[in-house]
Short mmCIF file of C-alpha atoms in Angstrom, two decimals:
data_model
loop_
_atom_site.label_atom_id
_atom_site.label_comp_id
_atom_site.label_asym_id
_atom_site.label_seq_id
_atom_site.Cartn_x
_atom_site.Cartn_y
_atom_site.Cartn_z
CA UNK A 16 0.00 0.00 0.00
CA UNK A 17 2.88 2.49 0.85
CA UNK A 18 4.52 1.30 -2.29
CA UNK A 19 1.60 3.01 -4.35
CA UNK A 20 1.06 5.78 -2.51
CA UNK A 21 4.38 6.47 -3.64
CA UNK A 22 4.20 5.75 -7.17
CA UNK A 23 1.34 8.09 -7.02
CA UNK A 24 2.89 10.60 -5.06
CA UNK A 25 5.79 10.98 -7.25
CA UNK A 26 4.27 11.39 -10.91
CA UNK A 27 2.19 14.26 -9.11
CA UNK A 28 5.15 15.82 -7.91
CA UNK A 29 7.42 15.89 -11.55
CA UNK A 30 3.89 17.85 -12.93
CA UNK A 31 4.09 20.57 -10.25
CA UNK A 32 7.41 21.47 -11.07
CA UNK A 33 7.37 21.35 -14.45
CA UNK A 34 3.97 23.20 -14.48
CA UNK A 35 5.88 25.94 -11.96
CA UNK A 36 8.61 26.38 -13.33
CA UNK A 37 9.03 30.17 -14.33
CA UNK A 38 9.14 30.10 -18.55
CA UNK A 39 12.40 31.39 -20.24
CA UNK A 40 12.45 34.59 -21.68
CA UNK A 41 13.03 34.71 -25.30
CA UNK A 42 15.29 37.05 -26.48
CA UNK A 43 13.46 40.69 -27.60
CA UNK A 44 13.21 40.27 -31.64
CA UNK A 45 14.69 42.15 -33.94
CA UNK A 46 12.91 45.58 -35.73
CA UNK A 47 10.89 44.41 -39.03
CA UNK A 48 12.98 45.41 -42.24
CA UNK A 49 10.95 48.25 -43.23
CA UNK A 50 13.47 49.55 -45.73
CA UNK A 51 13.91 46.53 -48.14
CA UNK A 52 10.37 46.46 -49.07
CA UNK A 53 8.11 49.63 -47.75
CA UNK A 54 5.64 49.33 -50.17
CA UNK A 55 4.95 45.60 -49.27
CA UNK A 56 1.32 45.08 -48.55
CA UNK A 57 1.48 44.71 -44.66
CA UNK A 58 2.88 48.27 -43.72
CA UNK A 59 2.11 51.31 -45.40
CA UNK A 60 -0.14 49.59 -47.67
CA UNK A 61 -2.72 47.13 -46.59
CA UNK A 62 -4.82 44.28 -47.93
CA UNK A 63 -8.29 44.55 -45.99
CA UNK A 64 -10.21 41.92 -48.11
CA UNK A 65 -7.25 39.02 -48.07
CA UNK A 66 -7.31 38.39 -51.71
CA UNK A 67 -3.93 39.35 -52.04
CA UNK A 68 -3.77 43.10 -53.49
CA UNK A 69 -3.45 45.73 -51.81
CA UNK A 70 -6.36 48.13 -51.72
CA UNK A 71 -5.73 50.39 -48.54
CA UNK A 72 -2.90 52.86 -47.73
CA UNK A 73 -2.61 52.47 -43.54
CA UNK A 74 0.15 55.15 -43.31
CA UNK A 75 1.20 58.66 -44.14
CA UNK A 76 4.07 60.73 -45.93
CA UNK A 77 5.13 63.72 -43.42
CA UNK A 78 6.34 66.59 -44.14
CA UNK A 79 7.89 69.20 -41.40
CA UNK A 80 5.37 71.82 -40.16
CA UNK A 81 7.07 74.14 -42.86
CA UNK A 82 8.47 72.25 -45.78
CA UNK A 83 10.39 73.51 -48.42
CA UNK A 84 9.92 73.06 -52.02
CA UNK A 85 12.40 69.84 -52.80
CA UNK A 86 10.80 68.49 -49.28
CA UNK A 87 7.67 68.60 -50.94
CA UNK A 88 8.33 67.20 -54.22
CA UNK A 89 10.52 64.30 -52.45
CA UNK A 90 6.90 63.34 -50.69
CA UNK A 91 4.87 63.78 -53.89
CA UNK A 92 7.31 60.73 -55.54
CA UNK A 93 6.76 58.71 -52.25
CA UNK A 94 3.09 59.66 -52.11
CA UNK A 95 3.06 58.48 -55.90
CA UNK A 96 4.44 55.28 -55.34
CA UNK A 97 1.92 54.44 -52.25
CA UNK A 98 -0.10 55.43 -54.29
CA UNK A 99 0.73 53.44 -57.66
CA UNK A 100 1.16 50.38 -55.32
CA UNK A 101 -2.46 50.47 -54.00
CA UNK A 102 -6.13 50.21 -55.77
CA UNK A 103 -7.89 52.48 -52.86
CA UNK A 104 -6.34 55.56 -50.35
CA UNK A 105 -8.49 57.87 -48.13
CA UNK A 106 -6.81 61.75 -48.58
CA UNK A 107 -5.16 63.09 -47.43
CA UNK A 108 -1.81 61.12 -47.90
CA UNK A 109 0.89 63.86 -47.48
CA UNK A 110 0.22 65.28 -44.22
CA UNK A 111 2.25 68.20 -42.29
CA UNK A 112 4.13 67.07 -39.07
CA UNK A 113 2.36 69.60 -36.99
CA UNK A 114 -0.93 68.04 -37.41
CA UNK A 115 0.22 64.58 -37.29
CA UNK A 116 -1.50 63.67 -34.27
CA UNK A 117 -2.60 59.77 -35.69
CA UNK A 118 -0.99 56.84 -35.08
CA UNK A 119 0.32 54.26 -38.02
CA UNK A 120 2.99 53.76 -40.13
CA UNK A 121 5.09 57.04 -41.20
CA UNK A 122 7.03 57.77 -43.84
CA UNK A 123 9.17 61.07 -42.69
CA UNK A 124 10.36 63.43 -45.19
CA UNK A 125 13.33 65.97 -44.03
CA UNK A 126 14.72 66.15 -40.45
CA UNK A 127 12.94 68.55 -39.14
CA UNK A 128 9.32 65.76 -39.84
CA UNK A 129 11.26 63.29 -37.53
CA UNK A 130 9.64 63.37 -34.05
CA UNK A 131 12.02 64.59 -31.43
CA UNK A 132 11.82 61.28 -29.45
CA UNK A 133 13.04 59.73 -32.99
CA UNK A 134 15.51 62.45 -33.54
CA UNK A 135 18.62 61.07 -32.09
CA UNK A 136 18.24 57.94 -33.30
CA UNK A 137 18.33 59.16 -36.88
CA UNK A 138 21.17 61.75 -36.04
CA UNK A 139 24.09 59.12 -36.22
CA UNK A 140 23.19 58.18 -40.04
CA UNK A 141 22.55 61.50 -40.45
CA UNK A 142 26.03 62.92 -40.01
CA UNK A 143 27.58 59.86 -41.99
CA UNK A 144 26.18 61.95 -45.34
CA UNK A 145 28.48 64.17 -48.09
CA UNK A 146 27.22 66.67 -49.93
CA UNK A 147 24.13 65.46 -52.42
CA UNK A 148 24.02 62.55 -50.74
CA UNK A 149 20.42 61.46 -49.51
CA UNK A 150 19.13 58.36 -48.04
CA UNK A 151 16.29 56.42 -46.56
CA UNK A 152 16.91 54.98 -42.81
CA UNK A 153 14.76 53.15 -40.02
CA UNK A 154 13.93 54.79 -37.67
CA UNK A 155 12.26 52.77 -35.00
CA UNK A 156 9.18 51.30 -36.93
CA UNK A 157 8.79 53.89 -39.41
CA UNK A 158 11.23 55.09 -42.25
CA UNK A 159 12.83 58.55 -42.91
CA UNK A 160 14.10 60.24 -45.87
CA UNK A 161 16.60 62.78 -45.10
CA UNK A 162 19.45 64.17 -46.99
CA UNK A 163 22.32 66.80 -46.60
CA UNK A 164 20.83 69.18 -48.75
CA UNK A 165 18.10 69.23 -51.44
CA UNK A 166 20.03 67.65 -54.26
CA UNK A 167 20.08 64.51 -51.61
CA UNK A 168 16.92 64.79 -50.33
CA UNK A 169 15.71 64.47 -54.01
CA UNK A 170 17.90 61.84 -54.83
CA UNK A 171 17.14 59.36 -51.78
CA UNK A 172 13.69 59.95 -52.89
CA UNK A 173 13.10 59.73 -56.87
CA UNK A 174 15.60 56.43 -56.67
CA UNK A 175 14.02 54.93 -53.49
CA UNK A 176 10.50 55.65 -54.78
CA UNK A 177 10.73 54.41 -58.35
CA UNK A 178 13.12 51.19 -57.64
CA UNK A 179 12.59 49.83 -54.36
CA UNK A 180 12.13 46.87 -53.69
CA UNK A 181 14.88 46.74 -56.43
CA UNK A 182 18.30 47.67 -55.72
CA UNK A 183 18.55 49.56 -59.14
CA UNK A 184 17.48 47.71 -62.23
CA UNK A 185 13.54 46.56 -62.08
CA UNK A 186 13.43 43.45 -61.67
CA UNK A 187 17.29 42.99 -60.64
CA UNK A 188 18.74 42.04 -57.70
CA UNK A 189 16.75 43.09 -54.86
CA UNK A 190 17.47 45.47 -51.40
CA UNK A 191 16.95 42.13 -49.19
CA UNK A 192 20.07 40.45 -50.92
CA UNK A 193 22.24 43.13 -49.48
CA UNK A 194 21.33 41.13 -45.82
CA UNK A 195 21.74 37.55 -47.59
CA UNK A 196 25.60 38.24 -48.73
CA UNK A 197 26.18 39.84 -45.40
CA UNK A 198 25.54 36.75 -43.84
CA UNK A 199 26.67 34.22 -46.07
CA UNK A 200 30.24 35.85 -45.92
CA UNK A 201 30.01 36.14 -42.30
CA UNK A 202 27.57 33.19 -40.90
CA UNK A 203 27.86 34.65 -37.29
CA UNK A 204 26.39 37.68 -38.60
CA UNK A 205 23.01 38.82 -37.23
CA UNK A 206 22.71 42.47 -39.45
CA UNK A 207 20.02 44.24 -40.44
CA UNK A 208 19.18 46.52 -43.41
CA UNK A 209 18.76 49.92 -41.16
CA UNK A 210 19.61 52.48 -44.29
CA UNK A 211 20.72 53.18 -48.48
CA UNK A 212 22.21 55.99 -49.59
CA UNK A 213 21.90 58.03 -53.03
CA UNK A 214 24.36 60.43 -54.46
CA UNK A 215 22.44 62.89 -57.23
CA UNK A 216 23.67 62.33 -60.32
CA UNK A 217 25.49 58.85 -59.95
CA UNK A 218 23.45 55.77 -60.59
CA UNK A 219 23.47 52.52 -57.79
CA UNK A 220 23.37 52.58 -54.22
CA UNK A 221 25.82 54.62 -52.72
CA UNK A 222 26.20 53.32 -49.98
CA UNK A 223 24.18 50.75 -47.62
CA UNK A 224 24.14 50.64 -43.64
CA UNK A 225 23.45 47.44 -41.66
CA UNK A 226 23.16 47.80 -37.72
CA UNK A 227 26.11 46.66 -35.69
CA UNK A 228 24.61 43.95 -33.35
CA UNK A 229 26.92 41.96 -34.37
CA UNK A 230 30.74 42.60 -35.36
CA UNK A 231 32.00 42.29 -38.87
CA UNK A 232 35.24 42.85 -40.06
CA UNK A 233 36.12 44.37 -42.89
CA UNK A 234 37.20 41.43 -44.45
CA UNK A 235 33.98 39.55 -44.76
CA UNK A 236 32.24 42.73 -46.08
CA UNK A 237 34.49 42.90 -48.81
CA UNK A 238 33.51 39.69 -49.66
CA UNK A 239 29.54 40.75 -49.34
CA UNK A 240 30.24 43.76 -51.14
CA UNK A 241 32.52 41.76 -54.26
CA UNK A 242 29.13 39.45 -54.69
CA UNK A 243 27.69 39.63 -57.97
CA UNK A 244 24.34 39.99 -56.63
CA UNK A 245 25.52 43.35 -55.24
CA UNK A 246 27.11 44.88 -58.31
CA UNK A 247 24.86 48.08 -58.11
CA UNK A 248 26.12 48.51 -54.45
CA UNK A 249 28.82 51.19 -53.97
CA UNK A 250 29.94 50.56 -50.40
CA UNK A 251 28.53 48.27 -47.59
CA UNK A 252 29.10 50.09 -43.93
CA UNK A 253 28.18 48.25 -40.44
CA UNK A 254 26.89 51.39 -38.11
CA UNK A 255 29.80 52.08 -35.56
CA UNK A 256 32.02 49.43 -37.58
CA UNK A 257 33.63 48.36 -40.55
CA UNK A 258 33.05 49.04 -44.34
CA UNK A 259 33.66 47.85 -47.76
CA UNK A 260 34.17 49.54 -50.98
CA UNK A 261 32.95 47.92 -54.02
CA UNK A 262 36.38 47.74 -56.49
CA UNK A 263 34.06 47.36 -59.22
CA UNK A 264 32.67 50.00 -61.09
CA UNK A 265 28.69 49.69 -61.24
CA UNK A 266 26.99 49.87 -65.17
CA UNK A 267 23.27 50.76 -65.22
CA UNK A 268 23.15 49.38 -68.65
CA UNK A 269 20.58 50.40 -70.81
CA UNK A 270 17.16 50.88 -70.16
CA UNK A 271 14.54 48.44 -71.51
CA UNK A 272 13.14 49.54 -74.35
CA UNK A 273 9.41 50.91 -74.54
CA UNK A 274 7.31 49.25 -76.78
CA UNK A 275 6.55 51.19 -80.29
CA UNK A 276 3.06 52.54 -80.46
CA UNK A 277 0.90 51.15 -83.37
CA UNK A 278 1.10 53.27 -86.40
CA UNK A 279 -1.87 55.85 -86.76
CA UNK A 280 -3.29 57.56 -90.21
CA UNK A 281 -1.48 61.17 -90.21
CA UNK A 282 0.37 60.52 -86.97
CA UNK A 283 3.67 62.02 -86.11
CA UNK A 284 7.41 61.09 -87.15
CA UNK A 285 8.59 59.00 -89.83
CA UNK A 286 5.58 56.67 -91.50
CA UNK A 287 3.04 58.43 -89.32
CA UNK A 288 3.72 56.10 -86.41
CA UNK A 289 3.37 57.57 -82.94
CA UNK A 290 6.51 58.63 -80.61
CA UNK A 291 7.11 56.09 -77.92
CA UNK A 292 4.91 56.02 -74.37
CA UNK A 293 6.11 55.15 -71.28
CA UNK A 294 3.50 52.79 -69.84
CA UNK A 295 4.07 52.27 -66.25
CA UNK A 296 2.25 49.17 -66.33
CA UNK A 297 5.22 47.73 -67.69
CA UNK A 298 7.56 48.92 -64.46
CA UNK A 299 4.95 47.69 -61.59
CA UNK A 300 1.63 45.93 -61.11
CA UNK A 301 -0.68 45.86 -58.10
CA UNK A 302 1.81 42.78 -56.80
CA UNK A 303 5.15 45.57 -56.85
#
């Protein structure tokens, strides 16, 4: 009888502790990757109806309570794009920073649209700039686009706006492979995309930042910088790190060519055919 008791007892017992025993924390995750891909349904633009389009814009483009003219026109090609990328929006879009009161995702154009809580994060990538440099950085959930001047500004914004998720050429290598050769030349690496850089006037990404979480040398992004599915790349910089120059020169290459328009009685040019349209269904769909 005491025997069973015991062989009750016991069984009873290993529950209790394993049913008190305090859980392990996990380890806080990493911020999403809001710069490889902003205009991803699932941030700024939303899919209400789960049939796989987006057809609702959940965010806004800032602008600082008094925005200059290229501050503007950098949120008009951002606004565009949202726009482009979604079959429904609810205006305004471009909003001013004083009367940004809402909540949501946040696309901040210039400095002075950052939040001051947000301001000092963004200040480090900030100074890294030159002169008509621009770029687009994290900062915290939401993205900025900031640049030394206007010629920056304007730059981070036209490129980022018409080629993103694309590093440079539609349909090219994409801004997430900058992550995948970081880590496949340093498997210990943990980096994030935080920030890419423009410089007006010179085609590629000037240069692109990855957080320093975790240390890597110079070495191994040389080798993530050399990879052929970073040829439009300029330099690759860990914040508070190392960087890498890319030895190779970058070459656009042409542009695809627009289709002809079908010949018209007493049209213009040669044989009355029509001058060549830029359809911009043939750069992006409702899918990016």
């Amino acid at each position: 009888m005491r025997r069973s008791k015991i062989a009750l007892i016991l069984p009873a017992a290993v529950v209790c502790a394993i049913a008190w025993q305090r859980p392990q924390e996990s380890a806080p995750s990493a911020p999403p990757d809001r710069v490889s891909d902003a205009f991803a349904a699932g941030w700024m633009l939303s899919d209400t109806n789960g049939d796989g389009i987006a057809d609702s814009i959940a965010g806004k483009i800032v602008v600082p309570a008094h925005p200059s003219e290229a501050e503007n026109a950098a949120a008009a090609d951002l606004a565009g794009r949202a726009g482009f990328g979604s079959t429904g929006l609810t205006l305004p879009l471009v909003v001013n920073a004083a009367a940004d009161t809402a909540d949501g995702p946040r696309i901040w154009v210039g400095k002075d649209a950052v939040p001051a809580a947000r301001s000092q994060e963004l200040l480090p990538l900030l100074q890294l700039l030159e002169k008509d440099e621009g770029g687009v950085f994290a900062v915290g959930d939401n993205l900025a686009v900031v640049g030394t001047d206007d010629n920056g500004l304007l730059a981070a914004a036209e490129a980022y706006s018409a080629r993103a998720p694309y590093q440079w050429r539609i349909n090219g290598d994409k801004l997430s492979a900058i992550v995948d050769a970081a880590r496949a030349a340093a498997s210990e690496a943990h980096s994030r995309l935080i920030g890419v850089s423009y410089m007006r006037g010179q085609p590629g990404i000037r240069r692109a930042f990855l957080d320093g979480r975790t240390a890597v040398t110079a070495a191994a992004l040389g080798i993530a910088v050399g990879s052929a599915h970073l040829a439009a790349v300029h330099e690759l910089v860990v914040l508070g790190g190392a960087s890498a120059v890319n030895r190779k020169p970058f070459a656009p290459g042409p542009t695809a060519p627009v289709p002809a328009a079908t010949a018209q009685p007493g049209g213009e040019g040669a044989g009355g055919s029509q001058p060549p349209r830029l359809d911009l269904a043939t750069l992006y769909t409702s899918h990016g």
